[in-house]
mmCIF file with all atom_site columns, C-alpha atoms in Angstrom:
data_model
loop_
_atom_site.group_PDB
_atom_site.id
_atom_site.type_symbol
_atom_site.label_atom_id
_atom_site.label_alt_id
_atom_site.label_comp_id
_atom_site.label_asym_id
_atom_site.label_entity_id
_atom_site.label_seq_id
_atom_site.pdbx_PDB_ins_code
_atom_site.Cartn_x
_atom_site.Cartn_y
_atom_site.Cartn_z
_atom_site.occupancy
_atom_site.B_iso_or_equiv
_atom_site.pdbx_formal_charge
_atom_site.auth_seq_id
_atom_site.auth_comp_id
_atom_site.auth_asym_id
_atom_site.auth_atom_id
_atom_site.pdbx_PDB_model_num
ATOM 1   C CA . UNK A 1 1   ? 84.483  90.543  99.531  1.00 0.00 ? 1   UNK A CA 1
ATOM 2   C CA . UNK A 1 2   ? 86.048  93.765  98.409  1.00 0.00 ? 2   UNK A CA 1
ATOM 3   C CA . UNK A 1 3   ? 87.839  93.728  95.016  1.00 0.00 ? 3   UNK A CA 1
ATOM 4   C CA . UNK A 1 4   ? 91.649  93.730  95.306  1.00 0.00 ? 4   UNK A CA 1
ATOM 5   C CA . UNK A 1 5   ? 92.202  97.195  93.863  1.00 0.00 ? 5   UNK A CA 1
ATOM 6   C CA . UNK A 1 6   ? 89.582  98.734  96.169  1.00 0.00 ? 6   UNK A CA 1
ATOM 7   C CA . UNK A 1 7   ? 91.129  96.987  99.181  1.00 0.00 ? 7   UNK A CA 1
ATOM 8   C CA . UNK A 1 8   ? 94.607  98.254  98.322  1.00 0.00 ? 8   UNK A CA 1
ATOM 9   C CA . UNK A 1 9   ? 93.320  101.814 97.733  1.00 0.00 ? 9   UNK A CA 1
ATOM 10  C CA . UNK A 1 10  ? 91.532  101.690 101.097 1.00 0.00 ? 10  UNK A CA 1
ATOM 11  C CA . UNK A 1 11  ? 94.661  100.435 102.852 1.00 0.00 ? 11  UNK A CA 1
ATOM 12  C CA . UNK A 1 12  ? 96.854  103.036 101.144 1.00 0.00 ? 12  UNK A CA 1
ATOM 13  C CA . UNK A 1 13  ? 94.519  105.846 102.273 1.00 0.00 ? 13  UNK A CA 1
ATOM 14  C CA . UNK A 1 14  ? 94.688  104.525 105.833 1.00 0.00 ? 14  UNK A CA 1
ATOM 15  C CA . UNK A 1 15  ? 98.468  104.211 105.603 1.00 0.00 ? 15  UNK A CA 1
ATOM 16  C CA . UNK A 1 16  ? 98.813  107.789 104.428 1.00 0.00 ? 16  UNK A CA 1
ATOM 17  C CA . UNK A 1 17  ? 96.670  109.082 107.294 1.00 0.00 ? 17  UNK A CA 1
ATOM 18  C CA . UNK A 1 18  ? 98.935  107.292 109.776 1.00 0.00 ? 18  UNK A CA 1
ATOM 19  C CA . UNK A 1 19  ? 102.259 108.198 108.153 1.00 0.00 ? 19  UNK A CA 1
ATOM 20  C CA . UNK A 1 20  ? 101.268 111.792 107.284 1.00 0.00 ? 20  UNK A CA 1
ATOM 21  C CA . UNK A 1 21  ? 101.051 112.556 111.001 1.00 0.00 ? 21  UNK A CA 1
ATOM 22  C CA . UNK A 1 22  ? 104.760 111.862 111.253 1.00 0.00 ? 22  UNK A CA 1
ATOM 23  C CA . UNK A 1 23  ? 107.631 113.916 109.872 1.00 0.00 ? 23  UNK A CA 1
ATOM 24  C CA . UNK A 1 24  ? 106.528 113.731 106.232 1.00 0.00 ? 24  UNK A CA 1
ATOM 25  C CA . UNK A 1 25  ? 104.367 115.323 103.594 1.00 0.00 ? 25  UNK A CA 1
ATOM 26  C CA . UNK A 1 26  ? 102.441 113.207 101.118 1.00 0.00 ? 26  UNK A CA 1
ATOM 27  C CA . UNK A 1 27  ? 101.696 114.396 97.591  1.00 0.00 ? 27  UNK A CA 1
ATOM 28  C CA . UNK A 1 28  ? 98.632  112.849 96.024  1.00 0.00 ? 28  UNK A CA 1
ATOM 29  C CA . UNK A 1 29  ? 99.009  109.360 94.677  1.00 0.00 ? 29  UNK A CA 1
ATOM 30  C CA . UNK A 1 30  ? 99.285  108.279 91.067  1.00 0.00 ? 30  UNK A CA 1
ATOM 31  C CA . UNK A 1 31  ? 101.029 111.237 89.550  1.00 0.00 ? 31  UNK A CA 1
ATOM 32  C CA . UNK A 1 32  ? 102.822 111.284 86.268  1.00 0.00 ? 32  UNK A CA 1
ATOM 33  C CA . UNK A 1 33  ? 106.138 112.868 85.349  1.00 0.00 ? 33  UNK A CA 1
ATOM 34  C CA . UNK A 1 34  ? 106.609 113.522 81.662  1.00 0.00 ? 34  UNK A CA 1
ATOM 35  C CA . UNK A 1 35  ? 109.748 114.895 80.075  1.00 0.00 ? 35  UNK A CA 1
ATOM 36  C CA . UNK A 1 36  ? 112.127 112.902 77.896  1.00 0.00 ? 36  UNK A CA 1
ATOM 37  C CA . UNK A 1 37  ? 110.929 109.870 79.879  1.00 0.00 ? 37  UNK A CA 1
ATOM 38  C CA . UNK A 1 38  ? 107.654 109.012 81.599  1.00 0.00 ? 38  UNK A CA 1
ATOM 39  C CA . UNK A 1 39  ? 107.043 107.810 85.139  1.00 0.00 ? 39  UNK A CA 1
ATOM 40  C CA . UNK A 1 40  ? 103.635 107.035 86.605  1.00 0.00 ? 40  UNK A CA 1
ATOM 41  C CA . UNK A 1 41  ? 104.432 106.912 90.316  1.00 0.00 ? 41  UNK A CA 1
ATOM 42  C CA . UNK A 1 42  ? 101.605 105.396 92.344  1.00 0.00 ? 42  UNK A CA 1
ATOM 43  C CA . UNK A 1 43  ? 102.399 107.100 95.671  1.00 0.00 ? 43  UNK A CA 1
ATOM 44  C CA . UNK A 1 44  ? 105.290 109.100 97.072  1.00 0.00 ? 44  UNK A CA 1
ATOM 45  C CA . UNK A 1 45  ? 106.230 109.932 100.648 1.00 0.00 ? 45  UNK A CA 1
ATOM 46  C CA . UNK A 1 46  ? 108.496 112.960 100.967 1.00 0.00 ? 46  UNK A CA 1
ATOM 47  C CA . UNK A 1 47  ? 110.704 113.202 104.036 1.00 0.00 ? 47  UNK A CA 1
ATOM 48  C CA . UNK A 1 48  ? 113.441 115.562 105.162 1.00 0.00 ? 48  UNK A CA 1
ATOM 49  C CA . UNK A 1 49  ? 116.229 113.320 103.928 1.00 0.00 ? 49  UNK A CA 1
ATOM 50  C CA . UNK A 1 50  ? 114.505 110.621 101.897 1.00 0.00 ? 50  UNK A CA 1
ATOM 51  C CA . UNK A 1 51  ? 111.737 109.763 99.468  1.00 0.00 ? 51  UNK A CA 1
ATOM 52  C CA . UNK A 1 52  ? 109.750 106.519 99.550  1.00 0.00 ? 52  UNK A CA 1
ATOM 53  C CA . UNK A 1 53  ? 108.320 105.411 96.203  1.00 0.00 ? 53  UNK A CA 1
ATOM 54  C CA . UNK A 1 54  ? 105.299 103.143 96.617  1.00 0.00 ? 54  UNK A CA 1
ATOM 55  C CA . UNK A 1 55  ? 104.285 100.906 93.730  1.00 0.00 ? 55  UNK A CA 1
ATOM 56  C CA . UNK A 1 56  ? 100.865 99.310  94.252  1.00 0.00 ? 56  UNK A CA 1
ATOM 57  C CA . UNK A 1 57  ? 99.900  96.026  92.623  1.00 0.00 ? 57  UNK A CA 1
ATOM 58  C CA . UNK A 1 58  ? 96.440  94.491  92.767  1.00 0.00 ? 58  UNK A CA 1
ATOM 59  C CA . UNK A 1 59  ? 96.866  91.047  91.299  1.00 0.00 ? 59  UNK A CA 1
ATOM 60  C CA . UNK A 1 60  ? 93.938  88.664  91.568  1.00 0.00 ? 60  UNK A CA 1
ATOM 61  C CA . UNK A 1 61  ? 96.338  85.856  92.386  1.00 0.00 ? 61  UNK A CA 1
ATOM 62  C CA . UNK A 1 62  ? 99.167  84.896  94.705  1.00 0.00 ? 62  UNK A CA 1
ATOM 63  C CA . UNK A 1 63  ? 102.611 86.403  94.166  1.00 0.00 ? 63  UNK A CA 1
ATOM 64  C CA . UNK A 1 64  ? 105.940 84.644  94.150  1.00 0.00 ? 64  UNK A CA 1
ATOM 65  C CA . UNK A 1 65  ? 109.488 85.944  93.900  1.00 0.00 ? 65  UNK A CA 1
ATOM 66  C CA . UNK A 1 66  ? 112.360 83.610  93.119  1.00 0.00 ? 66  UNK A CA 1
ATOM 67  C CA . UNK A 1 67  ? 115.972 83.853  94.315  1.00 0.00 ? 67  UNK A CA 1
ATOM 68  C CA . UNK A 1 68  ? 116.880 86.000  91.261  1.00 0.00 ? 68  UNK A CA 1
ATOM 69  C CA . UNK A 1 69  ? 114.169 88.555  92.006  1.00 0.00 ? 69  UNK A CA 1
ATOM 70  C CA . UNK A 1 70  ? 111.864 87.396  89.211  1.00 0.00 ? 70  UNK A CA 1
ATOM 71  C CA . UNK A 1 71  ? 108.157 87.851  89.881  1.00 0.00 ? 71  UNK A CA 1
ATOM 72  C CA . UNK A 1 72  ? 105.250 85.580  89.009  1.00 0.00 ? 72  UNK A CA 1
ATOM 73  C CA . UNK A 1 73  ? 101.560 85.481  89.826  1.00 0.00 ? 73  UNK A CA 1
ATOM 74  C CA . UNK A 1 74  ? 99.266  82.477  90.019  1.00 0.00 ? 74  UNK A CA 1
ATOM 75  C CA . UNK A 1 75  ? 95.558  83.073  89.631  1.00 0.00 ? 75  UNK A CA 1
ATOM 76  C CA . UNK A 1 76  ? 93.164  80.591  91.285  1.00 0.00 ? 76  UNK A CA 1
ATOM 77  C CA . UNK A 1 77  ? 92.941  77.400  89.229  1.00 0.00 ? 77  UNK A CA 1
ATOM 78  C CA . UNK A 1 78  ? 95.365  78.665  86.573  1.00 0.00 ? 78  UNK A CA 1
ATOM 79  C CA . UNK A 1 79  ? 99.004  78.314  85.666  1.00 0.00 ? 79  UNK A CA 1
ATOM 80  C CA . UNK A 1 80  ? 101.778 80.610  86.855  1.00 0.00 ? 80  UNK A CA 1
ATOM 81  C CA . UNK A 1 81  ? 102.393 83.773  84.817  1.00 0.00 ? 81  UNK A CA 1
ATOM 82  C CA . UNK A 1 82  ? 105.738 85.581  84.859  1.00 0.00 ? 82  UNK A CA 1
ATOM 83  C CA . UNK A 1 83  ? 105.343 89.321  85.317  1.00 0.00 ? 83  UNK A CA 1
ATOM 84  C CA . UNK A 1 84  ? 107.706 92.306  85.086  1.00 0.00 ? 84  UNK A CA 1
ATOM 85  C CA . UNK A 1 85  ? 109.390 93.240  88.345  1.00 0.00 ? 85  UNK A CA 1
ATOM 86  C CA . UNK A 1 86  ? 107.505 96.036  90.128  1.00 0.00 ? 86  UNK A CA 1
ATOM 87  C CA . UNK A 1 87  ? 110.732 96.775  92.028  1.00 0.00 ? 87  UNK A CA 1
ATOM 88  C CA . UNK A 1 88  ? 112.598 97.414  88.772  1.00 0.00 ? 88  UNK A CA 1
ATOM 89  C CA . UNK A 1 89  ? 109.667 99.551  87.599  1.00 0.00 ? 89  UNK A CA 1
ATOM 90  C CA . UNK A 1 90  ? 110.001 101.654 90.763  1.00 0.00 ? 90  UNK A CA 1
ATOM 91  C CA . UNK A 1 91  ? 113.770 101.951 90.276  1.00 0.00 ? 91  UNK A CA 1
ATOM 92  C CA . UNK A 1 92  ? 113.193 103.307 86.748  1.00 0.00 ? 92  UNK A CA 1
ATOM 93  C CA . UNK A 1 93  ? 110.783 105.824 88.265  1.00 0.00 ? 93  UNK A CA 1
ATOM 94  C CA . UNK A 1 94  ? 113.499 106.810 90.744  1.00 0.00 ? 94  UNK A CA 1
ATOM 95  C CA . UNK A 1 95  ? 115.833 107.860 87.939  1.00 0.00 ? 95  UNK A CA 1
ATOM 96  C CA . UNK A 1 96  ? 113.137 110.044 86.385  1.00 0.00 ? 96  UNK A CA 1
ATOM 97  C CA . UNK A 1 97  ? 112.193 111.486 89.797  1.00 0.00 ? 97  UNK A CA 1
ATOM 98  C CA . UNK A 1 98  ? 115.855 112.301 90.566  1.00 0.00 ? 98  UNK A CA 1
ATOM 99  C CA . UNK A 1 99  ? 116.081 114.275 87.304  1.00 0.00 ? 99  UNK A CA 1
ATOM 100 C CA . UNK A 1 100 ? 112.876 116.125 88.199  1.00 0.00 ? 100 UNK A CA 1
ATOM 101 C CA . UNK A 1 101 ? 114.231 116.952 91.671  1.00 0.00 ? 101 UNK A CA 1
ATOM 102 C CA . UNK A 1 102 ? 117.416 118.333 90.102  1.00 0.00 ? 102 UNK A CA 1
ATOM 103 C CA . UNK A 1 103 ? 115.402 120.436 87.628  1.00 0.00 ? 103 UNK A CA 1
ATOM 104 C CA . UNK A 1 104 ? 113.208 121.767 90.465  1.00 0.00 ? 104 UNK A CA 1
ATOM 105 C CA . UNK A 1 105 ? 116.334 122.409 92.571  1.00 0.00 ? 105 UNK A CA 1
ATOM 106 C CA . UNK A 1 106 ? 115.078 120.129 95.311  1.00 0.00 ? 106 UNK A CA 1
ATOM 107 C CA . UNK A 1 107 ? 118.288 118.871 96.805  1.00 0.00 ? 107 UNK A CA 1
ATOM 108 C CA . UNK A 1 108 ? 120.171 118.759 100.052 1.00 0.00 ? 108 UNK A CA 1
ATOM 109 C CA . UNK A 1 109 ? 122.105 121.978 100.623 1.00 0.00 ? 109 UNK A CA 1
ATOM 110 C CA . UNK A 1 110 ? 125.430 120.171 100.440 1.00 0.00 ? 110 UNK A CA 1
ATOM 111 C CA . UNK A 1 111 ? 124.583 118.501 97.149  1.00 0.00 ? 111 UNK A CA 1
ATOM 112 C CA . UNK A 1 112 ? 124.271 114.899 96.211  1.00 0.00 ? 112 UNK A CA 1
ATOM 113 C CA . UNK A 1 113 ? 120.981 113.102 95.896  1.00 0.00 ? 113 UNK A CA 1
ATOM 114 C CA . UNK A 1 114 ? 118.184 112.274 98.270  1.00 0.00 ? 114 UNK A CA 1
ATOM 115 C CA . UNK A 1 115 ? 117.947 108.747 99.608  1.00 0.00 ? 115 UNK A CA 1
ATOM 116 C CA . UNK A 1 116 ? 115.263 106.735 97.798  1.00 0.00 ? 116 UNK A CA 1
ATOM 117 C CA . UNK A 1 117 ? 113.452 103.718 99.209  1.00 0.00 ? 117 UNK A CA 1
ATOM 118 C CA . UNK A 1 118 ? 111.196 101.441 97.197  1.00 0.00 ? 118 UNK A CA 1
ATOM 119 C CA . UNK A 1 119 ? 108.148 99.593  98.481  1.00 0.00 ? 119 UNK A CA 1
ATOM 120 C CA . UNK A 1 120 ? 105.797 97.379  96.489  1.00 0.00 ? 120 UNK A CA 1
ATOM 121 C CA . UNK A 1 121 ? 102.365 97.237  98.134  1.00 0.00 ? 121 UNK A CA 1
ATOM 122 C CA . UNK A 1 122 ? 100.137 94.274  97.365  1.00 0.00 ? 122 UNK A CA 1
ATOM 123 C CA . UNK A 1 123 ? 96.613  93.192  98.204  1.00 0.00 ? 123 UNK A CA 1
ATOM 124 C CA . UNK A 1 124 ? 96.509  91.987  101.828 1.00 0.00 ? 124 UNK A CA 1
ATOM 125 C CA . UNK A 1 125 ? 94.384  88.972  100.881 1.00 0.00 ? 125 UNK A CA 1
ATOM 126 C CA . UNK A 1 126 ? 97.050  87.505  98.551  1.00 0.00 ? 126 UNK A CA 1
ATOM 127 C CA . UNK A 1 127 ? 99.774  85.070  99.537  1.00 0.00 ? 127 UNK A CA 1
ATOM 128 C CA . UNK A 1 128 ? 103.410 86.012  98.934  1.00 0.00 ? 128 UNK A CA 1
ATOM 129 C CA . UNK A 1 129 ? 106.004 83.277  98.347  1.00 0.00 ? 129 UNK A CA 1
ATOM 130 C CA . UNK A 1 130 ? 109.547 84.481  98.898  1.00 0.00 ? 130 UNK A CA 1
ATOM 131 C CA . UNK A 1 131 ? 113.037 83.026  98.817  1.00 0.00 ? 131 UNK A CA 1
ATOM 132 C CA . UNK A 1 132 ? 114.949 82.897  102.098 1.00 0.00 ? 132 UNK A CA 1
ATOM 133 C CA . UNK A 1 133 ? 116.141 86.255  103.434 1.00 0.00 ? 133 UNK A CA 1
ATOM 134 C CA . UNK A 1 134 ? 119.731 85.026  103.102 1.00 0.00 ? 134 UNK A CA 1
ATOM 135 C CA . UNK A 1 135 ? 119.195 84.463  99.381  1.00 0.00 ? 135 UNK A CA 1
ATOM 136 C CA . UNK A 1 136 ? 117.315 87.671  98.541  1.00 0.00 ? 136 UNK A CA 1
ATOM 137 C CA . UNK A 1 137 ? 115.992 90.545  100.639 1.00 0.00 ? 137 UNK A CA 1
ATOM 138 C CA . UNK A 1 138 ? 112.326 90.981  99.697  1.00 0.00 ? 138 UNK A CA 1
ATOM 139 C CA . UNK A 1 139 ? 111.416 93.268  102.587 1.00 0.00 ? 139 UNK A CA 1
ATOM 140 C CA . UNK A 1 140 ? 110.363 95.836  99.952  1.00 0.00 ? 140 UNK A CA 1
ATOM 141 C CA . UNK A 1 141 ? 107.347 93.616  99.122  1.00 0.00 ? 141 UNK A CA 1
ATOM 142 C CA . UNK A 1 142 ? 104.675 94.498  101.683 1.00 0.00 ? 142 UNK A CA 1
ATOM 143 C CA . UNK A 1 143 ? 100.983 93.757  102.083 1.00 0.00 ? 143 UNK A CA 1
ATOM 144 C CA . UNK A 1 144 ? 99.259  97.153  102.021 1.00 0.00 ? 144 UNK A CA 1
ATOM 145 C CA . UNK A 1 145 ? 97.756  96.792  105.489 1.00 0.00 ? 145 UNK A CA 1
ATOM 146 C CA . UNK A 1 146 ? 101.236 96.086  106.926 1.00 0.00 ? 146 UNK A CA 1
ATOM 147 C CA . UNK A 1 147 ? 102.899 99.224  105.544 1.00 0.00 ? 147 UNK A CA 1
ATOM 148 C CA . UNK A 1 148 ? 102.595 101.279 108.770 1.00 0.00 ? 148 UNK A CA 1
ATOM 149 C CA . UNK A 1 149 ? 104.497 98.505  110.576 1.00 0.00 ? 149 UNK A CA 1
ATOM 150 C CA . UNK A 1 150 ? 107.100 98.332  107.749 1.00 0.00 ? 150 UNK A CA 1
ATOM 151 C CA . UNK A 1 151 ? 107.510 102.122 107.929 1.00 0.00 ? 151 UNK A CA 1
ATOM 152 C CA . UNK A 1 152 ? 107.938 102.077 111.711 1.00 0.00 ? 152 UNK A CA 1
ATOM 153 C CA . UNK A 1 153 ? 110.542 99.281  111.527 1.00 0.00 ? 153 UNK A CA 1
ATOM 154 C CA . UNK A 1 154 ? 112.337 101.059 108.673 1.00 0.00 ? 154 UNK A CA 1
ATOM 155 C CA . UNK A 1 155 ? 112.484 104.306 110.681 1.00 0.00 ? 155 UNK A CA 1
ATOM 156 C CA . UNK A 1 156 ? 113.733 102.427 113.778 1.00 0.00 ? 156 UNK A CA 1
ATOM 157 C CA . UNK A 1 157 ? 116.343 100.559 111.730 1.00 0.00 ? 157 UNK A CA 1
ATOM 158 C CA . UNK A 1 158 ? 117.539 103.714 109.958 1.00 0.00 ? 158 UNK A CA 1
ATOM 159 C CA . UNK A 1 159 ? 117.513 106.505 112.563 1.00 0.00 ? 159 UNK A CA 1
ATOM 160 C CA . UNK A 1 160 ? 121.248 106.931 112.324 1.00 0.00 ? 160 UNK A CA 1
ATOM 161 C CA . UNK A 1 161 ? 121.029 107.161 108.545 1.00 0.00 ? 161 UNK A CA 1
ATOM 162 C CA . UNK A 1 162 ? 118.206 109.713 108.703 1.00 0.00 ? 162 UNK A CA 1
ATOM 163 C CA . UNK A 1 163 ? 120.021 111.795 111.340 1.00 0.00 ? 163 UNK A CA 1
ATOM 164 C CA . UNK A 1 164 ? 123.277 111.568 109.383 1.00 0.00 ? 164 UNK A CA 1
ATOM 165 C CA . UNK A 1 165 ? 121.602 112.643 106.134 1.00 0.00 ? 165 UNK A CA 1
ATOM 166 C CA . UNK A 1 166 ? 119.747 115.449 107.902 1.00 0.00 ? 166 UNK A CA 1
ATOM 167 C CA . UNK A 1 167 ? 122.890 116.726 109.610 1.00 0.00 ? 167 UNK A CA 1
ATOM 168 C CA . UNK A 1 168 ? 125.231 116.374 106.635 1.00 0.00 ? 168 UNK A CA 1
ATOM 169 C CA . UNK A 1 169 ? 122.750 117.752 104.147 1.00 0.00 ? 169 UNK A CA 1
ATOM 170 C CA . UNK A 1 170 ? 121.620 120.548 106.494 1.00 0.00 ? 170 UNK A CA 1
ATOM 171 C CA . UNK A 1 171 ? 118.113 119.976 105.229 1.00 0.00 ? 171 UNK A CA 1
ATOM 172 C CA . UNK A 1 172 ? 115.584 122.562 106.346 1.00 0.00 ? 172 UNK A CA 1
ATOM 173 C CA . UNK A 1 173 ? 112.495 121.837 108.409 1.00 0.00 ? 173 UNK A CA 1
ATOM 174 C CA . UNK A 1 174 ? 109.029 120.496 107.768 1.00 0.00 ? 174 UNK A CA 1
ATOM 175 C CA . UNK A 1 175 ? 107.954 123.624 105.871 1.00 0.00 ? 175 UNK A CA 1
ATOM 176 C CA . UNK A 1 176 ? 110.627 122.928 103.276 1.00 0.00 ? 176 UNK A CA 1
ATOM 177 C CA . UNK A 1 177 ? 109.412 119.353 102.943 1.00 0.00 ? 177 UNK A CA 1
ATOM 178 C CA . UNK A 1 178 ? 105.878 120.646 102.337 1.00 0.00 ? 178 UNK A CA 1
ATOM 179 C CA . UNK A 1 179 ? 107.201 123.094 99.731  1.00 0.00 ? 179 UNK A CA 1
ATOM 180 C CA . UNK A 1 180 ? 109.017 120.237 97.989  1.00 0.00 ? 180 UNK A CA 1
ATOM 181 C CA . UNK A 1 181 ? 105.848 118.138 97.966  1.00 0.00 ? 181 UNK A CA 1
ATOM 182 C CA . UNK A 1 182 ? 103.849 121.028 96.509  1.00 0.00 ? 182 UNK A CA 1
ATOM 183 C CA . UNK A 1 183 ? 106.481 121.613 93.785  1.00 0.00 ? 183 UNK A CA 1
ATOM 184 C CA . UNK A 1 184 ? 106.411 117.940 92.866  1.00 0.00 ? 184 UNK A CA 1
ATOM 185 C CA . UNK A 1 185 ? 102.601 117.797 92.768  1.00 0.00 ? 185 UNK A CA 1
ATOM 186 C CA . UNK A 1 186 ? 102.530 120.824 90.429  1.00 0.00 ? 186 UNK A CA 1
ATOM 187 C CA . UNK A 1 187 ? 104.567 118.748 87.956  1.00 0.00 ? 187 UNK A CA 1
ATOM 188 C CA . UNK A 1 188 ? 101.805 116.146 87.675  1.00 0.00 ? 188 UNK A CA 1
ATOM 189 C CA . UNK A 1 189 ? 101.015 115.238 84.080  1.00 0.00 ? 189 UNK A CA 1
ATOM 190 C CA . UNK A 1 190 ? 98.157  112.725 83.865  1.00 0.00 ? 190 UNK A CA 1
ATOM 191 C CA . UNK A 1 191 ? 98.509  109.640 81.756  1.00 0.00 ? 191 UNK A CA 1
ATOM 192 C CA . UNK A 1 192 ? 96.996  110.121 78.308  1.00 0.00 ? 192 UNK A CA 1
ATOM 193 C CA . UNK A 1 193 ? 93.534  108.620 77.885  1.00 0.00 ? 193 UNK A CA 1
ATOM 194 C CA . UNK A 1 194 ? 93.420  105.574 75.649  1.00 0.00 ? 194 UNK A CA 1
#
């Protein structure tokens, strides 16, 4: 079988081909932002009124999330290991990205901040154990091969929000989104080699 990281990379490439054909531009994946703080964002989708930060995880074991949002992974035949929350990691990246957007003057015309969504993509071959939806919404945790479906459902669930943001913010068209993506990509600072 294909190693987990290769499978996720393959699925992410396929996802980007599908989503790119919609109303979005996609800067290259795994780009670093370095200023006072550092963010190594795995993948970023840039839309007219939103940004989707994608954190990819390629654990060799099954993932579980408890009712407090704590993550753990269990490798075959081994004990359970607690791991840092990839959602919280993505939220820290959001703060750094928002500062970059402000510095690059990438903002809605009327001010404020762009809407940010967070998605954690995991290896499709791994099991995910979740608490009940009533206890904790874990819809952000998505098997990589299911992201196009997540994206479609998200867009269907949020059309009013997207239209409202687009109208209120008077955001320009697709060319502006492409310009934003290009500006962001030019800020890429690779992680230092160890």
